[in-house]
Short mmCIF file of C-alpha atoms in Angstrom, two decimals:
data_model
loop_
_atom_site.label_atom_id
_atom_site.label_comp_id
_atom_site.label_asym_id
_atom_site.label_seq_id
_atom_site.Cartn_x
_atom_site.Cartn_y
_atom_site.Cartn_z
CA UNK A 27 49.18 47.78 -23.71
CA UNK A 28 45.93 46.14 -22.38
CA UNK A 29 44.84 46.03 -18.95
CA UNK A 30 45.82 43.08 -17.47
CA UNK A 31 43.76 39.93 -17.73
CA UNK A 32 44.06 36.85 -15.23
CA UNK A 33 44.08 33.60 -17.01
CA UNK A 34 45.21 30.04 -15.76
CA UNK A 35 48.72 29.24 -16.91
CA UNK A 36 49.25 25.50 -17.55
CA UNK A 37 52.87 23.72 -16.83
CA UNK A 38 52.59 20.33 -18.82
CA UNK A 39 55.79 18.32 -17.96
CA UNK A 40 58.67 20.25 -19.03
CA UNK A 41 56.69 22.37 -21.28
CA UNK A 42 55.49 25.92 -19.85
CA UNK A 43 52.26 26.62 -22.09
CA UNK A 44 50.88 30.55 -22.17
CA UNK A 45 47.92 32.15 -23.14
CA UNK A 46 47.24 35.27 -25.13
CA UNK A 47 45.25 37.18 -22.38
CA UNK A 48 42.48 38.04 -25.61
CA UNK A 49 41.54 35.34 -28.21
CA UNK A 50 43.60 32.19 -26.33
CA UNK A 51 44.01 31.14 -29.98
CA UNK A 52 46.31 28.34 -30.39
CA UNK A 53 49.47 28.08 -32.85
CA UNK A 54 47.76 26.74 -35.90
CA UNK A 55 49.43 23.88 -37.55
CA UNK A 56 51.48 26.12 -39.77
CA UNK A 57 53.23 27.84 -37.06
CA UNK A 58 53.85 25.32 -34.98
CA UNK A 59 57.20 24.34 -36.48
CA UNK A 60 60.69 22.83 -34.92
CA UNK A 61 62.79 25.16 -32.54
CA UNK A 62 65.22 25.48 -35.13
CA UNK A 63 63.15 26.53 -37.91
CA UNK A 64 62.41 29.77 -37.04
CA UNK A 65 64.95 31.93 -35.33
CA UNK A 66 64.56 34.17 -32.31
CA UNK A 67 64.91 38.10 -32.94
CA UNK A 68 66.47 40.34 -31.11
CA UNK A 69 65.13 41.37 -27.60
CA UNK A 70 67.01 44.61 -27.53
CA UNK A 71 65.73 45.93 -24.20
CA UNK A 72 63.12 46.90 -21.43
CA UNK A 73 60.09 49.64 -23.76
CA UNK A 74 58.26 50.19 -20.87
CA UNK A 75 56.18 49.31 -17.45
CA UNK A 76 52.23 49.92 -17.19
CA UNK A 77 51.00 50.31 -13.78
CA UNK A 78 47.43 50.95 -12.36
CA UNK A 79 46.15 54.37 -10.82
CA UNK A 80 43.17 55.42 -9.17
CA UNK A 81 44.66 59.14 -8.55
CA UNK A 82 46.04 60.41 -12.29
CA UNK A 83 46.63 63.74 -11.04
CA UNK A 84 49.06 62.43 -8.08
CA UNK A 85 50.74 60.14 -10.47
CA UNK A 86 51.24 62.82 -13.19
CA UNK A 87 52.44 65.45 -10.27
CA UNK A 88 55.29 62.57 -9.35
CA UNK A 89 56.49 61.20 -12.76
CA UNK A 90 56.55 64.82 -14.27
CA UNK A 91 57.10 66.57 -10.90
CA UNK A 92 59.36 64.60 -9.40
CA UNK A 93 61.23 62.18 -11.97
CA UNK A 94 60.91 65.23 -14.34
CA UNK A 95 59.40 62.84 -17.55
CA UNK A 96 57.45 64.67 -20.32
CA UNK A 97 54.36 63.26 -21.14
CA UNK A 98 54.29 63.48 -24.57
CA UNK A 99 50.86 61.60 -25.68
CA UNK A 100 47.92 59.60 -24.00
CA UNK A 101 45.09 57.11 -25.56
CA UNK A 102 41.23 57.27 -25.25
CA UNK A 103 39.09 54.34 -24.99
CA UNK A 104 37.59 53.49 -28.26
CA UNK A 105 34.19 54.52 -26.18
CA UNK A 106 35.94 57.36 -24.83
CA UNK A 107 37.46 58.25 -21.61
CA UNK A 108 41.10 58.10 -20.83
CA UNK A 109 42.58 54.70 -21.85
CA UNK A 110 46.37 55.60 -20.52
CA UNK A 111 49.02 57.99 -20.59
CA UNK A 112 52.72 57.73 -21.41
CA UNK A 113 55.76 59.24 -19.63
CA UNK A 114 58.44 59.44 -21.41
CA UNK A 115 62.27 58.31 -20.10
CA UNK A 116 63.74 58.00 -23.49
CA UNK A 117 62.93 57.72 -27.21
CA UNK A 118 62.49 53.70 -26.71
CA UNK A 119 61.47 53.32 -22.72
CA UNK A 120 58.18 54.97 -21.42
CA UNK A 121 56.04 54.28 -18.65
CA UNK A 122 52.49 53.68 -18.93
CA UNK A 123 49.66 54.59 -16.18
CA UNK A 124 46.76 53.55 -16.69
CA UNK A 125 43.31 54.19 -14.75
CA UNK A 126 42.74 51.03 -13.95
CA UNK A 127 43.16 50.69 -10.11
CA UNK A 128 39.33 49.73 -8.72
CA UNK A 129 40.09 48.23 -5.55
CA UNK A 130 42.58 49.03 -3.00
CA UNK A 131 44.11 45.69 -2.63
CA UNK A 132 44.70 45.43 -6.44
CA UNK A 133 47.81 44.48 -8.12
CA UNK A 134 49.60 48.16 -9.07
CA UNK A 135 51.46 46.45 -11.97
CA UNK A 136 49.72 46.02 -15.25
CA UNK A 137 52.29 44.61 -17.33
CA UNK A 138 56.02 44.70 -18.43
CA UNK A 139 56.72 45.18 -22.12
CA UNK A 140 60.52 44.66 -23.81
CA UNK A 141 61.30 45.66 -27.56
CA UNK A 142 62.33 43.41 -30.31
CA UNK A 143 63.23 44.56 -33.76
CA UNK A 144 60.53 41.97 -35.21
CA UNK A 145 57.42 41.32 -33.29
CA UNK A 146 55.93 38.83 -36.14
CA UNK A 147 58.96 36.41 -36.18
CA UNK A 148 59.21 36.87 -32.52
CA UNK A 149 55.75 35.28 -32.65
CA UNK A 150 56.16 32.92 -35.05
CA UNK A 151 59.36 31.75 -32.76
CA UNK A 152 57.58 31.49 -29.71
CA UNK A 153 54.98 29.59 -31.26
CA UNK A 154 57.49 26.98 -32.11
CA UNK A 155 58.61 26.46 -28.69
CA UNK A 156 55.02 25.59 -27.66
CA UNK A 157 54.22 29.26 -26.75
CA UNK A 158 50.42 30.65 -27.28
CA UNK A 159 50.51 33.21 -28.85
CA UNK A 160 48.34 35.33 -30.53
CA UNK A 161 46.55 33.88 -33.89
CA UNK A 162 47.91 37.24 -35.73
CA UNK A 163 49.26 40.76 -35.04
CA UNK A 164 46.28 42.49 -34.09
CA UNK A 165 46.85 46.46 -35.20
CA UNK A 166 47.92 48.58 -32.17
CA UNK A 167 46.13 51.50 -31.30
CA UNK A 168 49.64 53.71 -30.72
CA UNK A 169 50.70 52.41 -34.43
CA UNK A 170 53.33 50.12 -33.42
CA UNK A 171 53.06 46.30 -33.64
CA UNK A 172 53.41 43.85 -31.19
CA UNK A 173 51.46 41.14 -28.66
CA UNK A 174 50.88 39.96 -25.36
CA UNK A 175 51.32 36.75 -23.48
CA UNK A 176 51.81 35.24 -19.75
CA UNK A 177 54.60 34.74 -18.22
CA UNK A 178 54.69 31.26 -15.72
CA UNK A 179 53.85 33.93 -12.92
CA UNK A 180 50.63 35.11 -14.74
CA UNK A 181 52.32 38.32 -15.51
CA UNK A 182 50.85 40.05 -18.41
CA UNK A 183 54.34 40.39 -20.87
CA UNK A 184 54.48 43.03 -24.04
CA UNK A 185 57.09 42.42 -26.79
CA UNK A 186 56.91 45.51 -28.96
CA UNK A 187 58.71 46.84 -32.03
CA UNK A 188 58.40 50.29 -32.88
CA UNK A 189 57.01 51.11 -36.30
CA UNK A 190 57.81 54.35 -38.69
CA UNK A 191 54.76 56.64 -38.09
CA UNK A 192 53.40 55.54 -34.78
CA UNK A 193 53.02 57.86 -31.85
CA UNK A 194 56.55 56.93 -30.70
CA UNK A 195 58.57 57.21 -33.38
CA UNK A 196 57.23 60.37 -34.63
CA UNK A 197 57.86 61.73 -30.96
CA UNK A 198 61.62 60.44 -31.48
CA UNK A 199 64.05 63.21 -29.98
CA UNK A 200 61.10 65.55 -28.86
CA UNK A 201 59.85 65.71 -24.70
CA UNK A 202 63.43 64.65 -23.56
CA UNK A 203 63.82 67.69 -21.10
CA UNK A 204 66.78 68.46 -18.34
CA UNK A 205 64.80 67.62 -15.82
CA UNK A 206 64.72 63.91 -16.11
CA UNK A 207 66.36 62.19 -13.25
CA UNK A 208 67.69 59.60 -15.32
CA UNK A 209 67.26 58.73 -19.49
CA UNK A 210 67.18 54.81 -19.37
CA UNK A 211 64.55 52.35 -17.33
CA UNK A 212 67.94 49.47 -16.79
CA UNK A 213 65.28 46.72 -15.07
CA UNK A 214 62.30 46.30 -13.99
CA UNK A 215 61.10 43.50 -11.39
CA UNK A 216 58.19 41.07 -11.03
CA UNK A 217 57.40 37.91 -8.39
CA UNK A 218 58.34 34.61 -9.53
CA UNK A 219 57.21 31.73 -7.49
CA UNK A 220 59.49 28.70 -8.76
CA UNK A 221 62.85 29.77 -10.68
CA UNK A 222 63.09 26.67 -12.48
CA UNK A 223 59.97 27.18 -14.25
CA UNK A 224 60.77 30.91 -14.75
CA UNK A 225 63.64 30.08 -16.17
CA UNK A 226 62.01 27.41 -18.94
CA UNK A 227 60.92 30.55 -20.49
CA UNK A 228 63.10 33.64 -19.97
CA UNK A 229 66.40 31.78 -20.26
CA UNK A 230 65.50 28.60 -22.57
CA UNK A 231 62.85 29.85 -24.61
CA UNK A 232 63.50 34.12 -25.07
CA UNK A 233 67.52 33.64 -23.97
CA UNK A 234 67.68 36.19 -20.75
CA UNK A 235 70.68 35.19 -19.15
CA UNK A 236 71.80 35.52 -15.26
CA UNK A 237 74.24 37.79 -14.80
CA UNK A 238 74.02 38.24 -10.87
CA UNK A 239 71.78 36.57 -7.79
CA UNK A 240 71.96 37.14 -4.09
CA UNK A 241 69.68 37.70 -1.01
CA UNK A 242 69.10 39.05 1.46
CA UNK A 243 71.56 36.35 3.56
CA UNK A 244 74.21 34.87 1.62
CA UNK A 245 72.90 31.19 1.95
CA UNK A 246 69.97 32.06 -0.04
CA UNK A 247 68.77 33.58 -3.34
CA UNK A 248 66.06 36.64 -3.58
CA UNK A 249 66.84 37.99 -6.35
CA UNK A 250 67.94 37.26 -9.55
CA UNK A 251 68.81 39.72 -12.72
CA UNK A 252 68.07 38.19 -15.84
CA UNK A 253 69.72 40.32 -18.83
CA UNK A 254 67.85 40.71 -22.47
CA UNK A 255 69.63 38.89 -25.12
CA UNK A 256 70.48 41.49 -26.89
CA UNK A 257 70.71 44.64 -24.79
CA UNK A 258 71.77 45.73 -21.35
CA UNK A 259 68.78 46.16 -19.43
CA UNK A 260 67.23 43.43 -17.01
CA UNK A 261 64.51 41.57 -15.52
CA UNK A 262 64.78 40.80 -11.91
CA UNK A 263 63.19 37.95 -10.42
CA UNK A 264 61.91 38.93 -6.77
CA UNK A 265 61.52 35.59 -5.23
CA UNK A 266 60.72 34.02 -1.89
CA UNK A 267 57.34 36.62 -1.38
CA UNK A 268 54.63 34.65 0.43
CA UNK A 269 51.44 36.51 0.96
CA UNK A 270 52.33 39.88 -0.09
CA UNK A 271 50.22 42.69 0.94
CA UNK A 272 49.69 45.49 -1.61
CA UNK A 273 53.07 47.71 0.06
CA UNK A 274 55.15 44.71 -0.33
CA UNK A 275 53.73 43.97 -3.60
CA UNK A 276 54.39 47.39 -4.72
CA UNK A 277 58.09 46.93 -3.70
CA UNK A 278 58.58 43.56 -5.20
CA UNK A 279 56.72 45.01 -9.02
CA UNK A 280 58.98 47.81 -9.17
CA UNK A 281 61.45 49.95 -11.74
CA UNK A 282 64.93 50.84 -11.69
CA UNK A 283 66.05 53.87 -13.52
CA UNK A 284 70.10 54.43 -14.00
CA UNK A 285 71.93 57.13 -12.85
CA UNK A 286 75.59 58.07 -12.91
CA UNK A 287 75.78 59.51 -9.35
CA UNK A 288 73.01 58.68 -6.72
CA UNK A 289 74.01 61.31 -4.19
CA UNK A 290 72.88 63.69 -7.69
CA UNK A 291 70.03 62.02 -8.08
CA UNK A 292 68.91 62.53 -3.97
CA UNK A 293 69.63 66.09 -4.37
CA UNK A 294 67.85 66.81 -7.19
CA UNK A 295 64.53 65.21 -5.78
CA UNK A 296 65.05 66.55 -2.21
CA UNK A 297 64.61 69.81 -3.64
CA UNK A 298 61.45 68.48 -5.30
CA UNK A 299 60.08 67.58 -1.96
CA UNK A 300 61.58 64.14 -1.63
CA UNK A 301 61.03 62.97 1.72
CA UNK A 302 62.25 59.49 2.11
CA UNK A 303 64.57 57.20 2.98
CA UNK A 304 68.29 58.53 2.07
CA UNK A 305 70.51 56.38 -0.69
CA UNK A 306 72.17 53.26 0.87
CA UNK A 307 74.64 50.33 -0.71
CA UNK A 308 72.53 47.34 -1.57
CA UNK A 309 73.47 43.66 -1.40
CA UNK A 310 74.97 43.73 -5.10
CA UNK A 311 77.43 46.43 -3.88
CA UNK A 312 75.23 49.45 -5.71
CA UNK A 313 74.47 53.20 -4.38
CA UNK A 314 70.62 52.98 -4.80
CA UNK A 315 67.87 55.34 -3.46
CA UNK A 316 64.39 54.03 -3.11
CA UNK A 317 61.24 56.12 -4.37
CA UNK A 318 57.49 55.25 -4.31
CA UNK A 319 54.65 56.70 -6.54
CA UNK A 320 51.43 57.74 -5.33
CA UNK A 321 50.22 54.28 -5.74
CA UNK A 322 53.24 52.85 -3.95
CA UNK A 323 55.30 51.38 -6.76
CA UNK A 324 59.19 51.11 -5.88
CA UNK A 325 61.13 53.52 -8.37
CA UNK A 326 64.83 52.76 -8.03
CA UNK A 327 67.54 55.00 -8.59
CA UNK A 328 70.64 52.75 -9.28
CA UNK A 329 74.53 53.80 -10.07
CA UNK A 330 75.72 50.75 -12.78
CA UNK A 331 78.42 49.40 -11.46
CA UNK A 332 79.34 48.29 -7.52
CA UNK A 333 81.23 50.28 -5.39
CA UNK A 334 81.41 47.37 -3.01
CA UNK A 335 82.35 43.36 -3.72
CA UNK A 336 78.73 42.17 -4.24
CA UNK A 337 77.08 39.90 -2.00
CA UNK A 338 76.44 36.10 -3.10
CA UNK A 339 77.89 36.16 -6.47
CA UNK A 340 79.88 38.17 -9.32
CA UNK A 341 78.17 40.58 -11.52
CA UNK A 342 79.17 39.39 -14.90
CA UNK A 343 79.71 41.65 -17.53
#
C-alpha cells in the first residue's frame, strides 16, 4: 500500500525479471529454487485498487456519496499527515485513495492489490520463477502481511493476505451499509503494452487465465479479462493505448463493481446527482454504466452475465 515507485523493468530472453519498488533485493540463493519446489498459493481474488487524489474531500463526497462505501479506517504517515484512506466494498475488497496526486498530468492509479491466503509462500514461489521479490515480509502498517512488485507494464502490484487482528479483519462484518451500489470490486483494469510478455507473468508465472477478449472491431483484440486462479474476479488488459492523455488514462486504469440489475444501479445514483452518460450493452454483450471520480477514474457498473452473444469470442465459464 505504498505510493507508487517507477523503476526499470528488465525482459531478459524469455524471462520477465521485477523489482521490489523498495530494497530491489534479489532472491538470495536459498530461495531461488526449481518451479516445482515450491508451490503457488491461492490467488483468491481482486483486495483492492489505490488511486491518487489531490481533492480528498471530492473523492470522499463520491465514494461515500455516491457509491454509498463506508469508510471505516485511514493511515497517518509515520511523520504525520494523512497517509490514505480506505473505502470499504466488502469485508475483503476496499479501495484505497491516497493524497498523492502532485501534478495534473500524473498517473491516477497507484497500484492494484489481489489476496492470497499465504503471502510468504507466494513469495517464496515467485522467487523461484525468477521473480524479485522482496528480501522478507516487511511488517505492514494496517497489520496484514504482504509485498509489492512490478508488473511487465511497471504497474505497482499488491498480493495481500489478511491477518487475525489487523485493521481489516477486526472491521469484518461492520461499515457494510444499504447504500452500497454494489458489494464486490469483479475487475479492475491496467495498460499492457505487449500481451505476450504480460502474459509470461499473469498466466505462466501467477496462473490468470483468459476467459474472454474482443475489441472494439472484431478483427482485433483491446481487451482481454484475465481471471484469478482461484476466484472469480479479473484483471483486464486494456491494450492498443498509444499516448494516453490523463482522461484516457483514467478510463483505461479503471474498476468494475458488479451489480445484479444496471438499470437499479442508474437509478439509484441519478437520484444522487448522477449526471452522465446512461447504461449501454458493451462489446462482451454486458448492461454496463460508466462513472468517473473526481479525479477521473472509470468506475464500472457491470451486470455478470451477457444479455447479448458477445463480440469476438465466448465468455468461458
Amino acid at each position: 500500500m505504498h505510493s507508487r515507485t517507477v523503476i526499470t523493468c528488465l525482459t531478459v530472453s524469455l524471462i520477465v525479471l521485477f523489482f521490489h519498488p523498495g530494497s530491489l533485493i534479489a532472491s538470495g540463493p536459498d530461495e531461488t529454487k526449481t518451479a516445482t519446489s515450491v508451490t503457488r498459493p491461492p490467488i483468491v481474488g481482486v483486495a483492492h485498487i489505490g488511486l491518487n487524489t489531490d481533492d480528498m474531500e471530492a473523492a470522499r463526497k463520491f465514494y461515500t456519496g455516491m457509491l454509498g462505501f463506508a469508510e471505516p479506517f485511514s493511515l497517518d504517515k509515520p511523520g504525520g499527515g494523512l497517509k490514505l484512506t480506505y473505502f470499504k466494498v466488502n469485508d475483503h475488497q476496499f479501495v484505497e485513495i491516497f493524497p498523492d496526486l502532485k501534478e495534473p498530468k500524473q498517473d491516477r492509479l497507484n497500484h492494484i492489490a489481489f489476496e492470497t491466503t499465504d503471502a510468504e509462500q507466494l513469495r517464496l514461489y515467485l522467487a523461484s520463477r525468477s521473480v524479485r521479490v522482496p528480501e522478507k515480509l516487511a511488517a505492514m502498517q494496517d497489520g496484514n502481511r504482504g509485498f509489492e512488485i512490478l508488473d511487465p507494464d511497471g504497474h505497482l502490484v499488491e498480493f495481500v493476505q489478511f491477518m487475525p487482528g489487523s485493521l481489516h479483519s477486526l472491521d469484518f462484518g461492520k461499515h457494510l451499509p444499504d447504500t452500497r451500489v454494489s458489494d464486490h470490486i469483479i475487475h479492475v483494469g491496467v495498460t499492457v503494452k505487449d500481451r505476450a510478455v504480460a502474459d509470461r507473468f499473469y498466466h505462466d508465472i501467477l496462473g490468470f487465465h483468459d476467459v474472454w477478449h474482443g475489441g472494439m472491431k472484431d478483427d482485433r483484440v483491446d481487451w482481454v479479462d484475465m481471471r484469478v486462479p482461484d476466484g472469480t474476479d479479473w484483471l483486464e488488459y486494456m491494450l492498443n493505448v498509444n499516448n494516453p492523455d490523463v482522461r484516457t488514462l483514467g478510463v483505461m486504469h479503471h474498476m468494475a463493481l458488479g451489480v445484479p440489475s444496471v438499470k437499479a444501479g442508474h437509478d439509484i445514483v441519478l437520484k444522487r446527482g448522477f449526471k452522465g452518460e446512461p447504461p449501454k450493452i458493451g462489446r462482451d454483450g454486458k448492461w454496463q454504466l460508466n462513472l468517473y471520480d473526481p479525479n477521473l477514474t472509470r468506475v464500472e457498473l457491470m451486470e455478470p452475465k451477457p444479455v447479448q452473444t458477445p463480440c469476438c469470442s465466448p465468455i468461458l465459464p
